[in-house]
Tab-separated table of C-alpha atoms in Angstrom:
chain	number	residue	atom	x	y	z
N	22	MET	CA	-10.123	1.119	-33.483
N	23	LEU	CA	-7.306	-0.469	-31.489
N	24	ASN	CA	-4.917	0.801	-34.188
N	25	GLN	CA	-6.283	4.321	-33.621
N	26	ALA	CA	-5.614	4.074	-29.881
N	27	ILE	CA	-2.024	2.930	-30.450
N	28	SER	CA	-1.528	5.728	-32.992
N	29	LEU	CA	-2.714	8.225	-30.378
N	30	LEU	CA	-0.275	6.786	-27.872
N	31	PHE	CA	2.561	6.975	-30.408
N	32	ASP	CA	1.723	10.562	-31.397
N	33	ALA	CA	1.675	11.614	-27.735
N	34	ALA	CA	5.050	9.933	-27.187
N	35	ALA	CA	6.543	11.503	-30.308
N	36	LYS	CA	5.345	14.944	-29.192
N	37	GLY	CA	6.925	14.364	-25.788
N	38	CYS	CA	3.688	14.938	-23.873
N	39	LEU	CA	2.885	11.345	-22.850
N	40	ARG	CA	2.824	11.101	-19.068
N	41	ARG	CA	1.659	7.526	-18.667
N	42	ALA	CA	-0.082	4.744	-20.557
N	43	VAL	CA	-1.710	1.811	-18.794
N	44	PHE	CA	-2.880	-1.418	-20.452
N	45	SER	CA	-5.325	-3.210	-18.144
N	46	ARG	CA	-8.167	-5.767	-18.031
N	47	HIS	CA	-6.234	-8.617	-19.639
N	48	GLN	CA	-8.587	-10.741	-21.737
N	49	SER	CA	-7.628	-13.810	-19.680
N	50	GLY	CA	-8.840	-12.078	-16.515
N	51	ASP	CA	-5.567	-12.816	-14.700
N	52	GLY	CA	-5.128	-9.254	-13.408
N	53	SER	CA	-1.842	-8.566	-15.204
N	54	ARG	CA	-1.167	-5.101	-16.652
N	55	VAL	CA	1.415	-3.035	-18.486
N	56	SER	CA	2.330	0.561	-17.693
N	57	ALA	CA	4.577	2.837	-19.754
N	58	ARG	CA	6.324	6.205	-19.363
N	59	LEU	CA	8.607	8.330	-21.492
N	60	CYS	CA	12.291	8.417	-20.669
N	61	THR	CA	15.574	9.332	-22.328
N	62	HIS	CA	18.708	7.241	-22.678
N	63	LYS	CA	21.864	8.603	-24.294
N	64	GLY	CA	19.779	11.337	-25.834
N	65	GLU	CA	17.205	8.962	-27.355
N	66	LEU	CA	13.519	9.210	-26.506
N	67	LEU	CA	12.229	5.822	-25.329
N	68	LEU	CA	9.095	4.274	-23.898
N	69	ALA	CA	9.943	2.536	-20.610
N	70	THR	CA	7.454	-0.273	-19.953
N	71	GLU	CA	6.710	-2.331	-16.861
N	72	ARG	CA	4.754	-5.575	-17.220
N	73	HIS	CA	3.181	-6.655	-13.936
N	74	THR	CA	2.241	-10.332	-14.015
N	75	ALA	CA	-0.517	-12.016	-12.043
N	76	ASP	CA	2.003	-13.649	-9.687
N	77	GLY	CA	3.542	-10.298	-8.694
N	78	LYS	CA	6.606	-10.297	-10.951
N	79	VAL	CA	7.672	-7.153	-12.817
N	80	PHE	CA	9.449	-7.129	-16.186
N	81	HIS	CA	11.037	-3.996	-17.657
N	82	GLN	CA	11.598	-3.184	-21.313
N	83	ASN	CA	12.607	0.026	-23.103
N	84	LEU	CA	11.105	0.502	-26.563
N	85	SER	CA	12.440	2.812	-29.249
N	86	LEU	CA	9.913	5.098	-30.913
N	87	ASP	CA	11.040	3.614	-34.231
N	88	GLY	CA	8.647	0.751	-34.824
N	89	LEU	CA	6.799	1.480	-31.568
N	90	GLU	CA	3.315	1.028	-33.019
N	91	ALA	CA	4.169	-2.376	-34.440
N	92	ALA	CA	5.719	-3.421	-31.124
N	93	LEU	CA	2.722	-2.298	-29.046
N	94	LEU	CA	-0.111	-3.688	-31.181
N	95	PRO	CA	0.287	-7.366	-30.183
N	96	VAL	CA	0.596	-6.300	-26.532
N	97	ALA	CA	-2.488	-4.075	-26.746
N	98	ALA	CA	-4.525	-6.829	-28.406
N	99	CYS	CA	-4.398	-8.786	-25.138
N	100	TYR	CA	-5.922	-5.971	-23.085
N	101	MET	CA	-9.463	-4.632	-23.075
N	102	GLN	CA	-8.629	-1.178	-21.718
N	103	ILE	CA	-5.899	1.351	-22.502
N	104	ASN	CA	-5.590	4.659	-20.676
N	105	ILE	CA	-3.453	7.311	-22.385
N	106	ILE	CA	-2.583	10.176	-20.025
N	107	THR	CA	-0.852	13.236	-21.501
N	108	SER	CA	-0.104	16.849	-20.636
N	109	LEU	CA	-2.652	17.845	-23.324
N	110	GLY	CA	-5.525	15.653	-22.156
N	111	ASP	CA	-6.443	11.997	-21.730
N	112	ALA	CA	-8.030	9.273	-23.841
N	113	GLU	CA	-9.369	5.844	-22.957
N	114	TYR	CA	-9.807	2.817	-25.214
N	115	LYS	CA	-12.286	0.131	-24.122
N	116	ARG	CA	-13.318	-3.187	-25.660
N	117	SER	CA	-16.273	-5.140	-24.323
N	118	VAL	CA	-16.386	-8.920	-24.000
N	119	LYS	CA	-18.538	-8.917	-27.147
N	120	GLY	CA	-15.870	-7.028	-29.040
N	121	LYS	CA	-17.494	-3.585	-29.097
N	122	GLU	CA	-14.822	-0.872	-29.111
N	123	VAL	CA	-14.871	2.779	-28.103
N	124	ILE	CA	-12.268	5.526	-27.629
N	125	ILE	CA	-13.316	8.176	-25.118
N	126	GLY	CA	-11.630	11.542	-25.581
N	127	GLY	CA	-9.725	10.379	-28.656
N	128	ASP	CA	-10.841	13.072	-31.083
N	129	LYS	CA	-10.154	15.864	-28.610
N	130	LEU	CA	-6.681	14.540	-27.840
N	131	LYS	CA	-5.939	14.064	-31.543
N	132	ARG	CA	-6.801	17.709	-32.241
N	133	ALA	CA	-4.675	18.885	-29.314
N	134	LEU	CA	-1.732	16.823	-30.530
N	135	ALA	CA	-2.065	18.234	-34.043
N	136	LEU	CA	-1.895	21.810	-32.736
N	137	SER	CA	0.872	21.247	-30.193
N	138	ALA	CA	4.587	21.643	-30.790
N	139	PRO	CA	6.859	18.916	-29.401
N	140	SER	CA	7.601	19.629	-25.735
N	141	PHE	CA	9.234	16.785	-23.862
N	142	ALA	CA	9.568	19.026	-20.795
N	143	ASP	CA	5.777	18.923	-20.383
N	144	ALA	CA	5.780	15.192	-19.732
N	145	LEU	CA	6.595	13.561	-16.419
N	146	THR	CA	9.931	12.118	-17.483
N	147	GLU	CA	12.598	9.944	-16.042
N	148	THR	CA	16.190	9.926	-17.311
N	149	LEU	CA	17.855	6.539	-17.335
N	150	ASP	CA	21.331	8.074	-17.737
N	151	ARG	CA	21.404	9.175	-14.071
N	152	LYS	CA	19.059	6.860	-12.177
N	153	LYS	CA	15.546	7.959	-11.424
N	154	ASN	CA	15.340	11.201	-9.553
N	155	TYR	CA	14.451	9.586	-6.239
N	156	ILE	CA	15.489	10.783	-2.810
N	157	LEU	CA	16.595	7.239	-2.002
N	158	SER	CA	18.774	5.093	-4.250
N	159	GLY	CA	18.015	1.617	-2.910
N	160	GLU	CA	21.466	1.310	-1.380
N	161	GLU	CA	20.433	2.686	2.024
N	162	PRO	CA	21.067	0.149	4.839
N	163	PHE	CA	17.512	0.395	6.190
N	164	LEU	CA	16.084	-0.632	2.793
N	165	LYS	CA	18.309	-3.697	2.811
N	166	ALA	CA	17.334	-4.502	6.396
N	167	LEU	CA	13.651	-4.287	5.478
N	168	ALA	CA	14.171	-6.502	2.387
N	169	ILE	CA	13.207	-3.713	-0.005
N	170	SER	CA	16.560	-4.082	-1.770
N	171	ASP	CA	19.218	-6.745	-1.882
N	172	ALA	CA	22.752	-6.617	-0.482
N	173	ARG	CA	23.971	-4.806	-3.619
N	174	GLY	CA	21.313	-2.115	-3.313
N	175	ARG	CA	19.106	-3.385	-6.138
N	176	VAL	CA	15.427	-2.981	-5.340
N	177	HIS	CA	13.609	-6.320	-5.537
N	178	ASP	CA	11.084	-6.582	-8.375
N	179	LYS	CA	8.225	-7.270	-5.979
N	180	LYS	CA	9.192	-4.242	-3.889
N	181	GLN	CA	9.353	-1.694	-6.715
N	182	ALA	CA	5.926	-0.262	-5.845
N	183	LYS	CA	6.856	-0.036	-2.158
N	184	PHE	CA	10.146	1.680	-3.085
N	185	ARG	CA	8.285	4.249	-5.204
N	186	GLN	CA	5.771	4.780	-2.409
N	187	ILE	CA	8.520	5.416	0.157
N	188	ASN	CA	10.260	7.903	-2.125
N	189	ARG	CA	7.024	9.699	-2.921
N	190	PHE	CA	6.206	9.928	0.763
N	191	LEU	CA	9.584	11.524	1.411
N	192	GLU	CA	8.702	14.107	-1.238
N	193	HIS	CA	5.588	14.884	0.816
N	194	ILE	CA	7.842	15.161	3.872
N	195	ARG	CA	10.056	17.588	1.992
N	196	ASP	CA	6.976	19.657	1.096
N	197	ILE	CA	6.077	20.210	4.766
N	198	GLU	CA	9.621	20.583	6.057
N	199	SER	CA	9.276	24.380	6.211
N	200	ALA	CA	6.450	23.930	8.746
N	201	LEU	CA	8.810	22.139	11.156
N	202	PRO	CA	11.277	23.842	13.529
N	203	ASP	CA	14.560	24.856	11.894
N	204	GLU	CA	16.646	23.926	14.925
N	205	GLY	CA	16.620	21.552	17.863
N	206	LYS	CA	15.446	17.986	18.209
N	207	LEU	CA	12.528	16.872	16.049
N	208	LEU	CA	9.877	14.821	17.830
N	209	ILE	CA	8.060	12.502	15.429
N	210	TYR	CA	5.348	9.902	16.095
N	211	ASP	CA	4.333	7.158	13.652
N	212	LEU	CA	1.087	5.769	15.052
N	213	CYS	CA	-0.385	2.431	13.957
N	214	CYS	CA	2.983	2.040	12.266
N	215	GLY	CA	2.941	-1.678	11.421
N	216	LYS	CA	6.260	-2.764	9.903
N	217	SER	CA	7.332	0.890	9.864
N	218	TYR	CA	8.738	1.225	6.367
N	219	LEU	CA	7.936	4.923	6.484
N	220	SER	CA	9.207	5.339	10.040
N	221	PHE	CA	12.662	4.197	9.000
N	222	ALA	CA	12.550	6.260	5.803
N	223	VAL	CA	11.536	9.451	7.614
N	224	TYR	CA	14.105	8.913	10.374
N	225	HIS	CA	16.816	8.323	7.755
N	226	TYR	CA	15.741	11.431	5.833
N	227	PHE	CA	15.945	13.778	8.789
N	228	LYS	CA	18.879	12.133	10.586
N	229	ASN	CA	21.189	11.074	7.778
N	230	ILE	CA	20.236	13.342	4.875
N	231	GLN	CA	19.267	16.553	6.692
N	232	GLY	CA	21.562	16.033	9.684
N	233	ARG	CA	18.854	16.709	12.270
N	234	ASP	CA	18.630	15.402	15.817
N	235	VAL	CA	15.543	13.151	15.844
N	236	GLU	CA	13.468	11.412	18.482
N	237	MET	CA	10.978	9.088	16.874
N	238	LEU	CA	8.315	6.859	18.402
N	239	GLY	CA	6.579	4.082	16.505
N	240	MET	CA	3.514	2.506	18.115
N	241	ASP	CA	1.183	-0.318	17.149
N	242	LEU	CA	-0.954	-3.010	18.765
N	243	LYS	CA	1.030	-5.792	17.046
N	244	ASP	CA	3.762	-6.854	19.441
N	245	ASP	CA	5.598	-8.993	16.862
N	246	CYS	CA	5.885	-5.989	14.533
N	247	MET	CA	7.166	-3.748	17.300
N	248	ARG	CA	9.789	-6.290	18.389
N	249	PHE	CA	10.912	-6.724	14.771
N	250	CYS	CA	11.181	-2.957	14.253
N	251	ALA	CA	13.098	-2.492	17.502
N	252	ASP	CA	15.586	-5.141	16.384
N	253	VAL	CA	16.033	-3.453	12.988
N	254	ALA	CA	16.550	-0.042	14.620
N	255	LYS	CA	19.192	-1.522	16.922
N	256	GLU	CA	20.912	-3.247	14.004
N	257	LEU	CA	21.027	0.060	12.080
N	258	SER	CA	22.155	2.069	15.128
N	259	PHE	CA	19.067	4.274	14.726
N	260	ASP	CA	19.391	5.251	18.376
N	261	GLY	CA	16.706	7.927	18.232
N	262	MET	CA	14.005	5.397	17.328
N	263	THR	CA	11.877	3.547	19.855
N	264	PHE	CA	8.933	1.211	19.322
N	265	ARG	CA	6.133	0.538	21.743
N	266	THR	CA	3.303	-1.978	21.756
N	267	GLY	CA	-0.013	-0.551	22.879
N	268	ASP	CA	-3.112	1.517	22.267
N	269	ILE	CA	-2.229	5.039	21.187
N	270	ARG	CA	-5.071	6.382	23.324
N	271	THR	CA	-2.871	5.592	26.344
N	272	LEU	CA	-0.045	7.867	25.162
N	273	PRO	CA	0.786	10.770	27.491
N	274	ARG	CA	-0.463	14.112	26.227
N	275	ASP	CA	2.167	16.289	27.840
N	276	ARG	CA	4.316	16.575	24.702
N	277	ALA	CA	3.423	18.007	21.299
N	278	PRO	CA	5.162	16.107	18.480
N	279	HIS	CA	6.311	18.222	15.590
N	280	LEU	CA	5.104	15.586	13.112
N	281	VAL	CA	2.567	12.762	13.378
N	282	LEU	CA	2.427	10.058	10.703
N	283	SER	CA	-0.119	7.344	10.119
N	284	LEU	CA	-0.144	5.081	7.063
N	285	HIS	CA	-3.194	2.910	6.383
N	286	ALA	CA	-4.574	2.840	9.920
N	287	CYS	CA	-7.759	0.841	9.459
N	288	ASP	CA	-11.206	2.456	9.732
N	289	ILE	CA	-11.614	4.519	12.944
N	290	ALA	CA	-7.979	3.876	13.895
N	291	THR	CA	-7.279	6.819	11.574
N	292	ASP	CA	-9.755	8.931	13.561
N	293	ILE	CA	-8.064	7.913	16.809
N	294	VAL	CA	-4.715	9.070	15.411
N	295	LEU	CA	-6.140	12.368	14.151
N	296	HIS	CA	-7.944	12.960	17.452
N	297	PHE	CA	-4.767	12.346	19.452
N	298	ALA	CA	-2.561	14.434	17.144
N	299	ALA	CA	-4.940	17.403	17.199
N	300	SER	CA	-5.501	17.176	20.954
N	301	VAL	CA	-1.755	17.550	21.639
N	302	ARG	CA	-1.412	20.264	18.961
N	303	ALA	CA	0.959	18.345	16.683
N	304	GLY	CA	2.584	20.719	14.206
N	305	VAL	CA	1.991	18.600	11.084
N	306	ILE	CA	-0.191	15.537	10.508
N	307	LEU	CA	0.182	13.206	7.522
N	308	SER	CA	-2.338	10.378	7.401
N	309	THR	CA	-3.321	7.863	4.744
N	310	PRO	CA	-6.713	6.366	5.670
N	311	CYS	CA	-7.784	2.803	5.013
N	312	CYS	CA	-11.061	0.850	5.047
N	313	GLN	CA	-13.452	3.696	5.892
N	314	HIS	CA	-16.387	1.506	6.981
N	315	ASP	CA	-17.748	3.230	10.083
N	316	LEU	CA	-19.711	5.917	8.273
N	317	LEU	CA	-21.222	3.461	5.811
N	318	GLY	CA	-23.948	2.315	8.187
N	319	LYS	CA	-24.579	5.797	9.564
N	320	MET	CA	-25.107	7.869	6.428
N	321	ASN	CA	-28.585	9.347	6.211
N	322	VAL	CA	-28.654	11.456	3.061
N	323	PRO	CA	-32.018	11.130	1.268
N	324	ALA	CA	-30.847	13.550	-1.424
N	325	LEU	CA	-28.133	11.060	-2.381
N	326	GLY	CA	-30.375	8.015	-2.422
N	327	PHE	CA	-29.670	7.544	-6.124
N	328	VAL	CA	-26.076	6.799	-5.041
N	329	THR	CA	-26.571	5.033	-1.704
N	330	ASP	CA	-29.065	2.580	-3.249
N	331	TYR	CA	-26.062	0.818	-4.772
N	332	PRO	CA	-23.714	-0.844	-2.250
N	333	LYS	CA	-20.604	-0.465	-4.408
N	334	LEU	CA	-21.188	3.255	-4.964
N	335	SER	CA	-22.331	3.774	-1.403
N	336	GLY	CA	-19.018	2.388	-0.148
N	337	LYS	CA	-17.034	4.763	-2.347
N	338	LEU	CA	-19.185	7.677	-1.207
N	339	ALA	CA	-18.613	6.736	2.437
N	340	GLU	CA	-14.849	6.803	1.869
N	341	VAL	CA	-14.945	10.284	0.357
N	342	LEU	CA	-17.330	11.702	2.958
N	343	THR	CA	-15.359	10.172	5.831
N	344	ASP	CA	-12.143	11.838	4.730
N	345	ALA	CA	-13.902	15.128	3.984
N	346	LEU	CA	-15.400	15.172	7.488
N	347	ARG	CA	-11.991	14.424	8.990
N	348	LEU	CA	-10.478	17.402	7.207
N	349	ALA	CA	-13.413	19.629	8.138
N	350	ARG	CA	-13.005	18.723	11.797
N	351	LEU	CA	-9.263	19.421	11.725
N	352	ARG	CA	-9.984	22.874	10.301
N	353	THR	CA	-12.156	23.641	13.322
N	354	LEU	CA	-9.138	22.798	15.489
N	355	GLY	CA	-6.823	25.281	13.796
N	356	TYR	CA	-5.281	23.285	10.967
N	357	ASP	CA	-4.877	24.118	7.299
N	358	THR	CA	-5.857	20.943	5.466
N	359	THR	CA	-5.663	19.349	2.064
N	360	ALA	CA	-6.094	15.937	0.444
N	361	LEU	CA	-3.338	14.722	-1.869
N	362	GLU	CA	-2.432	11.697	-3.953
N	363	LEU	CA	0.052	9.609	-2.004
N	364	THR	CA	1.701	7.900	-4.974
N	365	ASP	CA	0.957	6.554	-8.440
N	366	PRO	CA	-2.576	5.051	-8.480
N	367	ASP	CA	-1.111	1.952	-10.136
N	368	ASP	CA	0.867	1.240	-6.954
N	369	THR	CA	-1.906	1.257	-4.345
N	370	PRO	CA	-5.691	1.774	-4.278
N	371	LYS	CA	-5.373	3.272	-0.762
N	372	ASN	CA	-3.958	6.432	-2.144
N	373	THR	CA	-5.361	9.496	-0.390
N	374	LEU	CA	-3.013	11.443	1.866
N	375	LEU	CA	-4.620	13.793	4.382
N	376	ARG	CA	-2.307	16.657	5.275
N	377	ALA	CA	-2.913	19.070	8.156
N	378	VAL	CA	-0.565	21.888	9.191
N	379	LEU	CA	-1.204	23.772	12.431
N	380	ARG	CA	-1.796	27.474	11.843
N	381	SER	CA	0.732	29.703	13.526
N	382	SER	CA	-2.044	32.038	14.678
N	383	PHE	CA	-5.398	30.502	15.528
N	384	ASN	CA	-8.006	32.189	17.689
N	385	ASN	CA	-10.419	29.538	18.888
N	386	ASP	CA	-12.870	32.262	19.927
N	387	GLY	CA	-12.576	34.248	16.704
N	388	GLU	CA	-15.110	34.700	13.930
N	389	ALA	CA	-13.144	32.555	11.468
N	390	ALA	CA	-13.004	29.639	13.928
N	391	GLU	CA	-16.757	29.837	14.543
N	392	LYS	CA	-17.370	29.814	10.804
N	393	GLU	CA	-15.270	26.640	10.484
N	394	ARG	CA	-17.251	24.995	13.289
N	395	GLU	CA	-20.579	25.900	11.714
N	396	GLU	CA	-19.461	24.496	8.360
N	397	TYR	CA	-18.438	21.284	10.096
N	398	ARG	CA	-21.765	21.033	11.939
N	399	ALA	CA	-23.623	21.641	8.671
N	400	ALA	CA	-21.614	18.865	6.996
N	401	LEU	CA	-22.482	16.489	9.845
N	402	ARG	CA	-26.155	17.364	9.590
N	403	PHE	CA	-26.086	16.699	5.864
N	404	VAL	CA	-24.291	13.352	6.146
N	405	LEU	CA	-25.781	11.969	9.362
N	406	GLY	CA	-29.170	13.639	9.295
N	407	LYS	CA	-28.540	15.120	12.724
N	408	ASP	CA	-26.309	17.585	14.504
N	409	ALA	CA	-23.234	16.251	16.259
N	410	GLU	CA	-20.158	17.858	17.712
N	411	ASP	CA	-17.778	15.087	16.825
N	412	TYR	CA	-17.609	12.168	14.413
N	413	PRO	CA	-16.875	9.521	15.379
N	414	VAL	CA	-17.036	9.900	19.164
N	415	LEU	CA	-13.732	8.606	20.488
């Protein structure tokens, strides 16, 4: 059955519709994995593989489609799970510790592949002839200063995931750029910013790529991080950047930033950021939550007892409900909201990006606003078993 899974992977690659393949659950239990994507090099279709070892190293290899099945079989034999993700559908191979094998979705994908004409444009591809189509190249001075890349501009192996995450985040920035003012100085806050990888990336994007005048504030409780970031900003002559140690609840509320960022603010720190940003009517909010624990002990949903009886599932449910309530609350405050994937799931498990864009016309006393508030109150009643105006109370 492993041969069948590899044949499926090969057929998807040959048809040009393979988006990603992931080999995981190494039989040794060491946590290593292999991921693969289609690419082209000098006109040849290749499978670009990345092997992530247990000690954090990354090894790259490009495989020709000629002899691909033979090359992949010994690799696949070491892994107990293979996910094949294509533009025509997905399949998953699993092998239990007792050797029992199953392919989920294999027959359906096989039929789709048989009916489909080759279409490499349908796959998520990367062309090696011209570097990957990233906004950043790795040669930017701030990436070198933050030890993402070396002095020659080569991204360190251990920082490849961080580099992809930064570039993907800038794509999200590009998506909301039309919601920001076309002219004048941009005011941007990065709250609970930590080491501020994204702060520097966003500042560089607007200042050096888009040629905008930028004032950017990074704030966090960790004084050592803020001093480090201030030193880096000074070294880079990023004069529009300032860093401040402190609680964001002490920030003045007399200015409305055009953009508020928050990456992986832990638990209710995300709520504090969202509460502040909405209270000052920030134009756009981009937030990636982390460690949503607060709701876990407060959920009171008898109808979902078949889920909450299991701690592991209850924790996952709390994460989803927490973020859904956050978005529902922001809608009551005049924001259009959505939840997006921050980057490739292989790169980080903390991968949900909450996006909120302030509506240009919002009538707090209107019928639509009241409907949003009632939907939010109903959601709170369902999750908490009681009515509440705000969750959590900050």
